[in-house]
C-alpha cells in the first residue's frame, strides 16, 4: 500500500495496477497486454479502472475496443516504469540476501578494446567475486543498448554514438575515444602529403554500421562508395588490406607499423 502524506488518506494504488497500465501502453491494447502478463483481460481492465479512480484521472481515451493513452497517462508513464524497475531490484536484492538468488552476471562488449584486456578483467572479477559466475559475450556496438534494454545482459561496454534516455538503463561514460582517418601504407591516398575532402570522397571508405542507426550523423558515410561493418576488427582488416580508408579508433591505431596503417 502507498500512503499519501499530504492529505493523510490511504491510497489503494499497487504495483499490479502500475504493471497493467504500463503493459497496455507498451502493447497498445488491453488484449495484447493481458497476453503479455498472462492474465485475464477483465481482471486487467478492472486494475486499470481502479488505478484511474484512485488517481482521479483517465489514463486512456477509450473508443470502442480501442484505447489510446491520455495526456495524463503519458505524463506518468516514465515514473511508473521506474517504480516497476525499482520494485524488481528490491526483490532481487532481498532474494540474494536470503540465499535464493543464483548470482550470475552477463556482460556484453564490442571489440573497441583488446581481447587480452577482457580476459584479464574477467579473471580479476572471478577472483574478487568467487561466488558470482561471469558470462562475457562479444556483440556489435550497435546492439549493446538493445541487449541491456531487453534484459539479455546486465552490463554492456563499448563505443556508443546513440545514448538514449531510457529508465531501464543507466549510462555511465568512462571516457572519450578519438577517431582518426587512416589507410594502409600501400593505399593510393598514402602517396600524397595532403589529402583533400574531394580525394576522400572518390575513394572507397569502410565504416561502422548499425541496424538501428536512426540517421545518426556520426555513422553516415563520407565517401560516395563505402562498405559498412558491424565490428572494428573487420574495418581494420579491410583498411590494412589497402582496399579502403576509414575513421578508426585512435588507441587501436597507435601500432601503425604492426597494422600497416598510415594516418
Tab-separated table of C-alpha atoms in Angstrom:
chain	number	residue	atom	x	y	z
A	1	UNK	CA	0.000	0.000	0.000
A	2	UNK	CA	1.151	3.567	-0.687
A	3	UNK	CA	0.361	6.285	1.856
A	4	UNK	CA	-0.213	9.911	0.948
A	5	UNK	CA	1.431	12.214	3.485
A	6	UNK	CA	-0.187	15.367	2.134
A	7	UNK	CA	-3.793	14.616	2.992
A	8	UNK	CA	-3.321	11.542	5.257
A	9	UNK	CA	-5.543	9.421	3.023
A	10	UNK	CA	-4.611	5.857	2.212
A	11	UNK	CA	-4.093	5.164	-1.487
A	12	UNK	CA	-5.105	1.793	-2.895
A	13	UNK	CA	-2.633	2.050	-5.806
A	14	UNK	CA	-0.460	-1.069	-6.085
A	15	UNK	CA	2.254	-2.438	-8.336
A	16	UNK	CA	-0.120	-4.804	-10.148
A	17	UNK	CA	-2.128	-1.822	-11.335
A	18	UNK	CA	1.032	0.017	-12.387
A	19	UNK	CA	2.193	-3.070	-14.279
A	20	UNK	CA	-1.172	-3.349	-16.028
A	21	UNK	CA	-1.054	0.321	-17.043
A	22	UNK	CA	2.484	0.065	-18.453
A	23	UNK	CA	1.655	-3.152	-20.309
A	24	UNK	CA	-1.301	-1.536	-22.098
A	25	UNK	CA	0.826	1.474	-23.049
A	26	UNK	CA	3.632	-0.790	-24.317
A	27	UNK	CA	1.409	-3.142	-26.326
A	28	UNK	CA	-1.276	-0.688	-27.452
A	29	UNK	CA	-4.261	-2.758	-26.387
A	30	UNK	CA	-5.818	-4.434	-23.367
A	31	UNK	CA	-5.922	-7.829	-25.101
A	32	UNK	CA	-2.229	-7.729	-26.018
A	33	UNK	CA	-1.337	-6.563	-22.506
A	34	UNK	CA	-3.316	-9.443	-20.979
A	35	UNK	CA	-1.430	-11.925	-23.169
A	36	UNK	CA	1.890	-10.339	-22.223
A	37	UNK	CA	1.126	-10.539	-18.497
A	38	UNK	CA	-0.626	-13.917	-18.873
A	39	UNK	CA	-3.709	-12.734	-17.014
A	40	UNK	CA	-7.435	-12.376	-17.563
A	41	UNK	CA	-8.445	-9.409	-19.734
A	42	UNK	CA	-11.329	-8.464	-17.443
A	43	UNK	CA	-9.078	-8.529	-14.390
A	44	UNK	CA	-6.549	-6.315	-16.151
A	45	UNK	CA	-9.229	-3.797	-17.188
A	46	UNK	CA	-10.512	-3.663	-13.613
A	47	UNK	CA	-6.986	-2.994	-12.334
A	48	UNK	CA	-6.599	-0.038	-14.684
A	49	UNK	CA	-10.018	1.372	-13.789
A	50	UNK	CA	-9.186	1.071	-10.090
A	51	UNK	CA	-5.919	2.939	-10.718
A	52	UNK	CA	-7.746	5.684	-12.616
A	53	UNK	CA	-10.274	6.006	-9.808
A	54	UNK	CA	-7.538	6.259	-7.219
A	55	UNK	CA	-5.628	8.896	-9.222
A	56	UNK	CA	-8.781	10.771	-10.126
A	57	UNK	CA	-7.960	10.979	-13.819
A	58	UNK	CA	-8.376	8.958	-17.008
A	59	UNK	CA	-5.168	7.319	-18.175
A	60	UNK	CA	-6.625	6.204	-21.501
A	61	UNK	CA	-9.046	7.603	-24.055
A	62	UNK	CA	-11.445	4.806	-24.956
A	63	UNK	CA	-13.283	4.426	-28.254
A	64	UNK	CA	-14.989	1.040	-28.504
A	65	UNK	CA	-12.315	-1.639	-28.191
A	66	UNK	CA	-9.510	0.818	-28.883
A	67	UNK	CA	-7.533	2.576	-26.145
A	68	UNK	CA	-5.147	5.497	-26.568
A	69	UNK	CA	-3.008	6.744	-23.719
A	70	UNK	CA	-4.193	10.130	-22.427
A	71	UNK	CA	-2.029	13.160	-21.704
A	72	UNK	CA	-2.110	12.276	-18.015
A	73	UNK	CA	-1.048	8.723	-18.864
A	74	UNK	CA	1.847	9.990	-20.965
A	75	UNK	CA	2.942	12.259	-18.115
A	76	UNK	CA	3.198	9.447	-15.539
A	77	UNK	CA	4.406	6.602	-17.793
A	78	UNK	CA	8.145	7.070	-17.171
A	79	UNK	CA	7.633	7.309	-13.397
A	80	UNK	CA	5.565	4.126	-13.498
A	81	UNK	CA	8.388	2.368	-15.357
A	82	UNK	CA	10.821	3.498	-12.663
A	83	UNK	CA	8.512	2.083	-9.979
A	84	UNK	CA	8.447	-1.347	-11.624
A	85	UNK	CA	12.210	-1.371	-12.186
A	86	UNK	CA	12.876	-0.326	-8.587
A	87	UNK	CA	10.480	-2.989	-7.332
A	88	UNK	CA	12.324	-5.644	-9.325
A	89	UNK	CA	15.661	-4.532	-7.922
A	90	UNK	CA	14.338	-4.627	-4.354
A	91	UNK	CA	13.039	-8.174	-4.846
A	92	UNK	CA	16.314	-9.291	-6.409
A	93	UNK	CA	18.384	-7.846	-3.554
A	94	UNK	CA	16.167	-9.496	-0.926
A	95	UNK	CA	16.365	-12.844	-2.742
A	96	UNK	CA	20.145	-12.562	-2.877
A	97	UNK	CA	20.358	-11.765	0.840
A	98	UNK	CA	18.154	-14.763	1.629
A	99	UNK	CA	20.371	-17.021	-0.444
A	100	UNK	CA	17.654	-17.690	-3.049
A	101	UNK	CA	19.346	-15.789	-5.860
A	102	UNK	CA	21.814	-17.603	-8.079
A	103	UNK	CA	24.481	-14.949	-8.601
A	104	UNK	CA	25.235	-14.769	-12.300
A	105	UNK	CA	26.199	-11.699	-14.323
A	106	UNK	CA	26.150	-11.307	-18.095
A	107	UNK	CA	28.442	-8.727	-19.681
A	108	UNK	CA	28.425	-7.714	-23.345
A	109	UNK	CA	31.182	-5.717	-25.044
A	110	UNK	CA	32.207	-4.665	-28.519
A	111	UNK	CA	35.711	-5.010	-29.966
A	112	UNK	CA	36.799	-1.433	-29.268
A	113	UNK	CA	39.071	-2.792	-26.517
A	114	UNK	CA	41.581	-5.649	-26.989
A	115	UNK	CA	40.566	-9.233	-26.164
A	116	UNK	CA	43.513	-9.506	-23.774
A	117	UNK	CA	42.019	-6.760	-21.605
A	118	UNK	CA	38.703	-8.593	-21.287
A	119	UNK	CA	40.415	-11.880	-20.486
A	120	UNK	CA	42.421	-10.197	-17.730
A	121	UNK	CA	39.387	-8.328	-16.398
A	122	UNK	CA	37.243	-11.475	-16.300
A	123	UNK	CA	39.880	-13.338	-14.288
A	124	UNK	CA	40.111	-10.418	-11.831
A	125	UNK	CA	36.325	-10.328	-11.427
A	126	UNK	CA	36.232	-14.068	-10.817
A	127	UNK	CA	38.949	-13.749	-8.180
A	128	UNK	CA	37.315	-10.744	-6.485
A	129	UNK	CA	33.790	-12.236	-6.508
A	130	UNK	CA	34.239	-16.019	-6.219
A	131	UNK	CA	30.524	-16.633	-5.510
A	132	UNK	CA	29.480	-14.982	-8.776
A	133	UNK	CA	29.584	-16.510	-12.256
A	134	UNK	CA	30.503	-14.172	-15.119
A	135	UNK	CA	29.468	-14.617	-18.744
A	136	UNK	CA	31.247	-12.284	-21.171
A	137	UNK	CA	29.941	-12.118	-24.746
A	138	UNK	CA	31.053	-10.197	-27.824
A	139	UNK	CA	28.480	-8.033	-29.636
A	140	UNK	CA	28.489	-5.208	-32.160
A	141	UNK	CA	28.484	-1.662	-30.823
A	142	UNK	CA	25.004	-1.001	-32.175
A	143	UNK	CA	23.479	-3.976	-30.342
A	144	UNK	CA	24.769	-3.221	-26.844
A	145	UNK	CA	21.971	-0.911	-25.685
A	146	UNK	CA	19.294	-3.252	-27.067
A	147	UNK	CA	20.805	-6.236	-25.234
A	148	UNK	CA	20.608	-4.360	-21.924
A	149	UNK	CA	17.123	-3.000	-22.616
A	150	UNK	CA	15.787	-6.487	-23.426
A	151	UNK	CA	17.381	-7.895	-20.269
A	152	UNK	CA	19.649	-10.299	-22.150
A	153	UNK	CA	22.727	-8.906	-20.392
A	154	UNK	CA	23.266	-6.976	-17.162
A	155	UNK	CA	26.045	-4.680	-18.339
A	156	UNK	CA	27.438	-3.565	-21.677
A	157	UNK	CA	30.670	-1.788	-22.530
A	158	UNK	CA	31.606	-0.201	-25.835
A	159	UNK	CA	31.638	2.791	-28.118
A	160	UNK	CA	28.231	4.432	-28.075
A	161	UNK	CA	27.133	7.023	-30.621
A	162	UNK	CA	23.469	6.951	-29.572
A	163	UNK	CA	22.929	7.370	-25.812
A	164	UNK	CA	19.148	7.140	-25.254
A	165	UNK	CA	17.241	8.262	-22.180
A	166	UNK	CA	15.661	5.012	-21.030
A	167	UNK	CA	14.550	4.396	-17.421
A	168	UNK	CA	15.570	0.753	-17.681
A	169	UNK	CA	19.200	1.674	-18.392
A	170	UNK	CA	21.872	3.759	-16.713
A	171	UNK	CA	24.568	5.283	-18.915
A	172	UNK	CA	27.978	5.922	-17.382
A	173	UNK	CA	30.581	7.498	-19.706
A	174	UNK	CA	34.000	6.009	-18.997
A	175	UNK	CA	35.948	8.344	-21.266
A	176	UNK	CA	36.201	9.785	-24.748
A	177	UNK	CA	37.625	7.893	-27.702
A	178	UNK	CA	39.192	9.751	-30.606
A	179	UNK	CA	38.616	8.574	-34.165
A	180	UNK	CA	41.349	9.012	-36.793
A	181	UNK	CA	41.224	8.860	-40.573
A	182	UNK	CA	43.595	6.070	-41.607
A	183	UNK	CA	44.534	3.993	-44.613
A	184	UNK	CA	47.095	1.346	-45.475
A	185	UNK	CA	50.611	2.493	-46.357
A	186	UNK	CA	50.004	0.730	-49.678
A	187	UNK	CA	46.814	2.693	-50.364
A	188	UNK	CA	46.720	5.309	-53.110
A	189	UNK	CA	45.942	8.063	-50.580
A	190	UNK	CA	49.159	7.356	-48.659
A	191	UNK	CA	51.192	8.644	-51.611
A	192	UNK	CA	50.028	12.224	-51.096
A	193	UNK	CA	51.419	14.609	-48.424
A	194	UNK	CA	47.968	16.151	-48.039
A	195	UNK	CA	44.546	14.694	-48.828
A	196	UNK	CA	41.541	16.835	-49.725
A	197	UNK	CA	37.900	16.091	-48.950
A	198	UNK	CA	37.273	15.504	-52.634
A	199	UNK	CA	40.028	12.883	-52.806
A	200	UNK	CA	38.492	11.074	-49.814
A	201	UNK	CA	35.034	11.110	-51.385
A	202	UNK	CA	36.350	9.454	-54.513
A	203	UNK	CA	37.951	6.560	-52.605
A	204	UNK	CA	36.255	3.552	-51.015
A	205	UNK	CA	35.512	4.087	-47.319
A	206	UNK	CA	34.932	1.480	-44.631
A	207	UNK	CA	32.797	2.430	-41.641
A	208	UNK	CA	30.948	1.113	-38.619
A	209	UNK	CA	27.286	0.449	-39.302
A	210	UNK	CA	24.245	-0.217	-37.101
A	211	UNK	CA	20.941	-1.844	-37.948
A	212	UNK	CA	19.260	0.792	-35.752
A	213	UNK	CA	21.458	3.776	-36.561
A	214	UNK	CA	18.418	6.123	-36.850
A	215	UNK	CA	20.154	8.519	-39.256
A	216	UNK	CA	22.914	9.277	-36.773
A	217	UNK	CA	25.286	11.780	-38.463
A	218	UNK	CA	28.239	10.179	-36.648
A	219	UNK	CA	27.683	6.991	-38.642
A	220	UNK	CA	26.974	8.457	-42.065
A	221	UNK	CA	29.495	7.693	-44.835
A	222	UNK	CA	31.732	10.489	-46.137
A	223	UNK	CA	32.713	8.812	-49.405
A	224	UNK	CA	30.464	8.179	-52.368
A	225	UNK	CA	31.470	4.490	-52.193
A	226	UNK	CA	31.597	2.660	-48.886
A	227	UNK	CA	31.453	-0.679	-47.078
A	228	UNK	CA	29.750	-0.981	-43.684
A	229	UNK	CA	30.769	-3.484	-40.993
A	230	UNK	CA	29.431	-4.167	-37.509
A	231	UNK	CA	32.868	-4.660	-35.937
A	232	UNK	CA	36.102	-2.700	-35.718
A	233	UNK	CA	38.064	-5.883	-36.479
A	234	UNK	CA	36.524	-6.195	-39.944
A	235	UNK	CA	37.154	-2.499	-40.514
A	236	UNK	CA	40.835	-2.895	-39.647
A	237	UNK	CA	41.284	-5.914	-41.924
A	238	UNK	CA	39.746	-4.049	-44.853
A	239	UNK	CA	41.841	-0.939	-44.212
A	240	UNK	CA	45.061	-2.905	-43.694
A	241	UNK	CA	44.444	-4.759	-46.951
A	242	UNK	CA	44.609	-1.459	-48.825
A	243	UNK	CA	41.061	-1.742	-50.125
A	244	UNK	CA	39.628	1.305	-48.325
A	245	UNK	CA	40.267	4.141	-45.882
A	246	UNK	CA	38.254	4.691	-42.730
A	247	UNK	CA	37.782	6.534	-39.432
A	248	UNK	CA	39.282	4.174	-36.889
A	249	UNK	CA	39.859	4.150	-33.134
A	250	UNK	CA	42.996	6.109	-32.315
A	251	UNK	CA	44.012	3.880	-29.376
A	252	UNK	CA	43.992	0.856	-31.698
A	253	UNK	CA	45.862	2.721	-34.425
A	254	UNK	CA	48.966	3.565	-32.388
A	255	UNK	CA	50.865	0.461	-33.526
A	256	UNK	CA	50.886	1.650	-37.111
A	257	UNK	CA	53.898	-0.441	-38.082
A	258	UNK	CA	52.128	-3.614	-36.970
A	259	UNK	CA	48.830	-2.725	-38.600
A	260	UNK	CA	50.471	-1.199	-41.698
A	261	UNK	CA	48.383	1.951	-41.216
A	262	UNK	CA	49.038	5.452	-42.473
A	263	UNK	CA	47.441	8.383	-40.626
